Amino acid sequence: MIWQVDLAILALVVICAIAAVTVRDLLGAGILFGAYSFMLCLLWAAMGAVDVAFTEASVGAGVSTVFFIAAVFRTTRRTKD
Amino acid sequence: MLVHATLDFPGWGDPNAPAHLHVAPEYLEQAYEKTATPNVVTAVLADYRSYDTMFETAVVFSAGLACFFLLRVQSRKKEEEEEEDRYFRHLATDMVIRIRTPSMHVPDSPYLQQLDPYWTPRSLIVRAACRVLTPFIQLFALYVVAHGHHSPGGGFQGGVILGASLILVALSHDLRTSMKMTPEKLMGVLSPAGVLIYAGVGALCVAAGHNFLDYGALAEWLGTAPEAARSLGILFVEVGVAVCVMATMIIIYANLSSAGGHKQGL
């Protein structure tokens, strides 16, 4: 484990998380959530939890991003609040 | 009082905490001897904590069920009331035909391709690339399921990758093509079947006179040592998990992307 790499990934996780909940565009929020999942997956892998990283990569970054985008495509793209 | 009680909890990451003194070392030391499974995570997930995983699978199944009831059932009622225009592209001449009469039947033909009214992607490169890629993704998914004992992976990951490969077909072609490959009824049967495979393995163990999901009971029928039987039992339930997760992913995608109509997706 290299702490500089860990810190950089952790910072990206936090930035992606905050951006995903604050951004007005729902499609952008979905993609940012996918980026957040992928960064978290890297973090799991760096910590040696390879099984969890694998699940995060396939479920979090892969399929759930597709589900979010599919749901946004069928509703409206802008938030109402 | 509750806050006061939290002060007596062991410190965060304390190696002397009770949870780290007895259970975890035992799993780490004895998992391989007792289950013949090199990947401790898989052994804990599908053998020691098998109940958890079974109900996790049931949760995944009920997520698919909820999606079906919320989207599909409602849109079926709507479908009977209104019928949309249909569009077909004649592949040789690139002409697009619009059919307004809903009663008119258009036979399946290699020269005609049905189009989605407001989403008509037509990228040869994407289609060809996805068509080549899909079998490899599926092969990798099967490897992940079958090799979950030895390397990271298992039923959930393999099932998701298998489902994602079929979602890729739906994304690169259209939902109609992928629904022909994975019919709704088949997926609707496979999703609970996965949970039933899992519970069935547990019931077999009971039938052999052991506890529910104690795979060592299968040793006599399989003709192996109890340790190898536990390893094989893990494989059986992982297959059940993978089947359930794959079918559920496809059900959720098909219903979400077409708002339950199953006519056109993303």
XYZ file of C-alpha atoms in Angstrom:
347
model
C 0.000 0.000 0.000
C 1.343 3.382 -1.034
C -0.294 6.043 1.092
C -0.055 8.768 -1.566
C -2.039 6.628 -4.002
C -4.570 5.760 -1.292
C -4.986 9.409 -0.376
C -5.452 10.453 -3.991
C -8.116 7.754 -4.559
C -9.863 8.609 -1.289
C -9.948 12.288 -2.264
C -11.470 11.330 -5.629
C -14.080 9.161 -3.856
C -15.115 12.085 -1.663
C -15.172 14.524 -4.596
C -17.255 12.135 -6.736
C -19.672 11.472 -3.870
C -20.251 15.174 -3.168
C -20.525 15.978 -6.878
C -22.998 13.133 -7.464
C -25.447 14.447 -4.877
C -25.066 18.145 -5.695
C -25.079 18.151 -9.504
C -28.397 19.257 -11.077
C -28.209 17.048 -14.141
C -29.511 13.572 -13.299
C -27.619 11.901 -16.142
C -24.412 13.507 -14.903
C -25.240 12.360 -11.383
C -25.628 8.789 -12.620
C -22.285 8.859 -14.397
C -20.584 10.485 -11.401
C -22.041 7.720 -9.241
C -20.451 5.185 -11.578
C -17.117 6.999 -11.259
C -17.555 6.991 -7.473
C -18.147 3.226 -7.522
C -15.083 2.675 -9.651
C -12.879 4.758 -7.358
C -14.242 2.862 -4.366
C -13.441 -0.370 -6.201
C -9.827 0.778 -6.606
C -9.739 1.566 -2.905
C -11.022 -1.897 -1.972
C -8.424 -3.450 -4.250
C -5.674 -1.344 -2.682
C -6.763 -2.528 0.763
C -6.564 -6.163 -0.350
C -10.321 -6.851 -0.318
C -10.297 -8.221 -3.848
C -13.680 -9.989 -3.615
C -15.410 -6.803 -2.521
C -13.573 -4.830 -5.213
C -14.760 -7.317 -7.827
C -18.372 -6.992 -6.683
C -18.112 -3.208 -6.591
C -16.680 -3.129 -10.123
C -19.329 -5.412 -11.623
C -22.403 -4.323 -9.667
C -21.606 -0.763 -8.626
C -19.669 0.574 -11.570
C -21.159 -1.689 -14.235
C -24.773 -2.682 -13.981
C -26.135 -0.069 -11.562
C -24.810 2.757 -13.767
C -26.732 1.240 -16.678
C -29.837 1.038 -14.463
C -29.479 4.678 -13.408
C -29.102 5.846 -16.992
C -32.047 3.698 -18.095
C -34.190 5.207 -15.335
C -33.090 8.771 -16.208
C -33.829 8.108 -19.886
C -37.399 7.177 -18.970
C -38.018 10.134 -16.642
C -36.777 13.719 -16.905
C -33.170 14.700 -17.068
C -33.320 17.749 -14.783
C -34.116 17.621 -11.095
C -37.257 19.380 -9.969
C -35.875 20.590 -6.628
C -27.887 4.988 28.538
C -27.268 3.715 25.020
C -24.617 6.376 24.469
C -23.019 5.405 27.751
C -22.997 1.768 26.673
C -21.162 2.628 23.462
C -18.206 3.818 25.557
C -17.594 0.196 26.542
C -17.292 -0.930 22.930
C -13.822 -2.009 21.806
C -11.851 0.676 19.989
C -12.055 1.028 16.219
C -9.711 -1.462 14.559
C -8.695 -2.896 17.952
C -7.008 -6.265 17.286
C -8.020 -7.467 20.773
C -11.740 -6.935 20.156
C -13.763 -10.102 20.878
C -14.814 -10.414 17.247
C -11.183 -10.693 16.157
C -10.052 -13.121 18.842
C -12.116 -16.259 18.245
C -14.172 -16.396 15.072
C -11.920 -14.769 12.484
C -8.711 -16.722 13.324
C -10.661 -19.961 13.352
C -12.028 -19.277 9.880
C -8.613 -18.265 8.586
C -6.849 -21.284 10.044
C -9.395 -24.010 9.501
C -11.338 -22.949 6.405
C -9.017 -24.736 4.006
C -8.788 -27.968 6.026
C -12.520 -28.205 6.588
C -13.908 -27.024 3.272
C -11.059 -27.608 0.787
C -11.660 -24.087 -0.499
C -8.536 -21.931 -0.885
C -10.479 -18.664 -1.056
C -11.492 -18.021 2.564
C -13.941 -15.303 1.555
C -15.943 -17.749 -0.549
C -15.818 -20.366 2.202
C -17.188 -17.932 4.783
C -19.773 -16.480 2.403
C -21.239 -19.694 1.017
C -20.491 -22.219 3.761
C -20.184 -20.717 7.240
C -22.568 -17.847 6.518
C -24.731 -19.716 4.059
C -28.046 -18.529 5.487
C -27.053 -14.904 4.876
C -26.186 -15.608 1.273
C -29.401 -17.548 0.681
C -31.533 -14.666 1.845
C -29.366 -12.195 -0.065
C -30.275 -14.177 -3.159
C -33.919 -13.982 -2.119
C -33.518 -10.205 -1.767
C -32.151 -9.977 -5.319
C -35.072 -12.068 -6.552
C -37.606 -9.868 -4.778
C -35.964 -6.774 -6.300
C -36.649 -8.218 -9.735
C -40.166 -9.122 -8.654
C -40.813 -5.571 -7.414
C -39.549 -4.142 -10.698
C -41.846 -6.473 -12.606
C -44.926 -5.592 -10.581
C -44.274 -1.839 -10.525
C -43.482 -1.376 -14.213
C -44.552 -4.354 -16.273
C -48.001 -5.014 -14.854
C -49.087 -1.385 -15.107
C -47.811 -0.858 -18.618
C -49.521 -4.040 -19.796
C -52.865 -2.478 -18.965
C -51.889 0.676 -20.816
C -50.650 -1.359 -23.779
C -54.100 -2.775 -24.422
C -55.589 0.694 -24.747
C -53.180 2.391 -27.136
C -51.214 1.102 -30.080
C -48.320 3.087 -31.523
C -47.127 3.457 -35.096
C -44.503 0.930 -36.134
C -41.471 1.672 -38.262
C -39.549 -0.755 -40.459
C -36.345 -0.219 -42.411
C -35.880 -2.079 -45.665
C -32.212 -2.999 -45.411
C -31.376 -3.159 -49.124
C -32.802 0.221 -50.086
C -32.624 2.005 -46.703
C -36.256 3.044 -47.036
C -38.268 3.412 -43.853
C -41.888 2.313 -43.824
C -44.399 3.525 -41.269
C -47.331 1.288 -40.460
C -50.286 3.003 -38.833
C -52.862 0.236 -38.692
C -52.200 -1.734 -35.537
C -53.987 -4.818 -36.819
C -51.658 -5.270 -39.796
C -49.273 -8.158 -39.263
C -45.681 -7.798 -40.470
C -43.878 -11.136 -40.856
C -40.321 -11.619 -39.632
C -38.074 -11.094 -42.611
C -34.295 -10.773 -43.052
C -34.874 -7.750 -45.290
C -36.906 -5.757 -42.816
C -35.645 -4.376 -39.538
C -38.052 -2.915 -37.013
C -36.993 0.506 -35.752
C -37.647 2.275 -32.494
C -39.634 5.489 -33.049
C -37.344 7.854 -31.156
C -34.095 6.005 -30.731
C -32.546 4.674 -33.918
C -28.855 4.102 -33.392
C -27.117 2.501 -36.315
C -23.477 1.947 -35.675
C -21.919 -0.998 -37.457
C -18.687 -0.792 -35.459
C -20.415 -0.819 -32.068
C -22.648 -3.701 -33.099
C -19.833 -5.802 -34.521
C -17.559 -5.105 -31.558
C -20.258 -6.026 -29.045
C -21.132 -9.162 -30.974
C -17.506 -10.312 -30.879
C -17.052 -9.295 -27.246
C -20.185 -10.885 -25.797
C -19.119 -14.580 -25.941
C -15.822 -13.754 -24.257
C -17.589 -11.840 -21.488
C -19.930 -14.785 -20.964
C -17.034 -17.245 -20.878
C -15.294 -15.063 -18.305
C -18.505 -14.935 -16.258
C -18.701 -18.741 -16.212
C -15.054 -18.858 -15.172
C -15.770 -16.409 -12.345
C -18.647 -18.593 -11.122
C -16.776 -21.878 -11.379
C -13.458 -20.566 -10.082
C -14.897 -18.695 -7.104
C -13.242 -21.165 -4.736
C -9.725 -20.407 -5.867
C -9.757 -16.760 -6.907
C -11.930 -13.731 -6.201
C -15.402 -14.109 -7.599
C -18.414 -16.292 -7.143
C -22.089 -16.438 -7.885
C -22.985 -12.777 -7.465
C -20.145 -11.394 -9.552
C -20.405 -14.071 -12.229
C -24.175 -13.662 -12.447
C -23.879 -9.911 -12.777
C -21.261 -10.221 -15.522
C -23.435 -12.761 -17.347
C -26.426 -10.422 -17.071
C -24.301 -7.452 -18.151
C -23.188 -9.271 -21.308
C -26.830 -9.707 -22.300
C -27.574 -6.088 -21.386
C -24.700 -5.168 -23.713
C -26.540 -6.945 -26.528
C -29.663 -4.941 -25.694
C -27.676 -1.693 -25.659
C -25.766 -2.276 -28.877
C -28.640 -3.791 -30.869
C -32.088 -3.137 -29.459
C -34.279 -4.493 -26.716
C -36.318 -6.585 -29.155
C -33.243 -8.562 -30.253
C -32.177 -9.244 -26.700
C -35.696 -10.172 -25.574
C -35.709 -12.801 -28.313
C -32.505 -14.262 -26.879
C -33.716 -14.043 -23.286
C -37.499 -14.400 -23.329
C -39.338 -12.784 -20.462
C -40.969 -16.014 -19.369
C -37.675 -17.920 -19.277
C -36.084 -15.218 -17.146
C -39.133 -15.176 -14.917
C -38.665 -18.907 -14.346
C -34.879 -18.776 -13.915
C -34.944 -16.048 -11.286
C -36.869 -18.030 -8.631
C -35.204 -21.236 -9.871
C -31.863 -19.871 -8.682
C -33.219 -19.356 -5.174
C -34.790 -22.821 -5.300
C -31.475 -24.418 -6.338
C -29.873 -22.812 -3.292
C -32.650 -23.854 -0.921
C -32.817 -27.275 -2.607
C -29.158 -27.964 -1.827
C -29.947 -27.048 1.765
C -32.979 -29.332 1.773
C -30.846 -32.195 0.384
C -28.539 -31.777 3.356
C -31.542 -32.056 5.674
C -32.679 -35.157 3.800
C -29.265 -36.688 4.415
C -29.696 -36.154 8.137
C -27.535 -33.070 8.700
C -28.308 -29.435 9.381
C -29.783 -27.181 6.691
C -27.025 -26.155 4.254
C -24.409 -28.363 5.938
C -22.824 -29.518 2.673
C -20.771 -32.224 4.389
C -23.972 -34.269 4.254
C -23.638 -34.606 0.490
C -20.406 -36.616 0.836
C -22.147 -39.999 0.633
C -24.110 -39.180 -2.498
C -21.185 -37.548 -4.237
C -18.803 -40.268 -3.173
C -16.166 -37.862 -1.869
C -14.636 -36.823 1.417
C -16.768 -34.433 3.513
C -14.292 -31.594 2.862
C -14.546 -31.999 -0.914
C -18.328 -32.277 -0.577
C -18.407 -28.920 1.198
C -16.353 -27.449 -1.632
C -18.746 -28.896 -4.207
C -21.755 -27.750 -2.178
C -20.404 -24.215 -2.376
C -20.187 -24.604 -6.157
C -23.806 -25.788 -6.378
C -25.186 -22.880 -4.406
C -22.979 -20.451 -6.348
C -24.570 -21.717 -9.553
C -27.990 -21.057 -8.014
C -26.945 -17.541 -7.025
C -25.544 -16.853 -10.497
C -28.720 -18.039 -12.249
C -30.931 -15.916 -10.002
C -28.757 -12.792 -10.290
C -28.411 -13.069 -14.074
C -32.150 -13.436 -14.659
C -32.961 -10.641 -12.213
C -30.499 -8.224 -13.833
C -32.099 -8.816 -17.229
C -35.628 -8.450 -15.827
C -34.729 -5.174 -14.101
C -32.975 -3.779 -17.177
C -35.742 -4.740 -19.591
C -38.421 -3.205 -17.384
C -36.477 -0.072 -16.448
C -35.247 0.847 -19.904
C -38.583 0.359 -21.645
C -40.773 1.576 -18.746
C -42.304 -1.884 -18.671
C -43.355 -1.973 -22.301
C -40.570 -4.288 -23.542
C -40.860 -2.612 -26.931
C -37.893 -0.325 -27.139
C -35.070 0.138 -24.730
C -32.313 2.688 -24.498
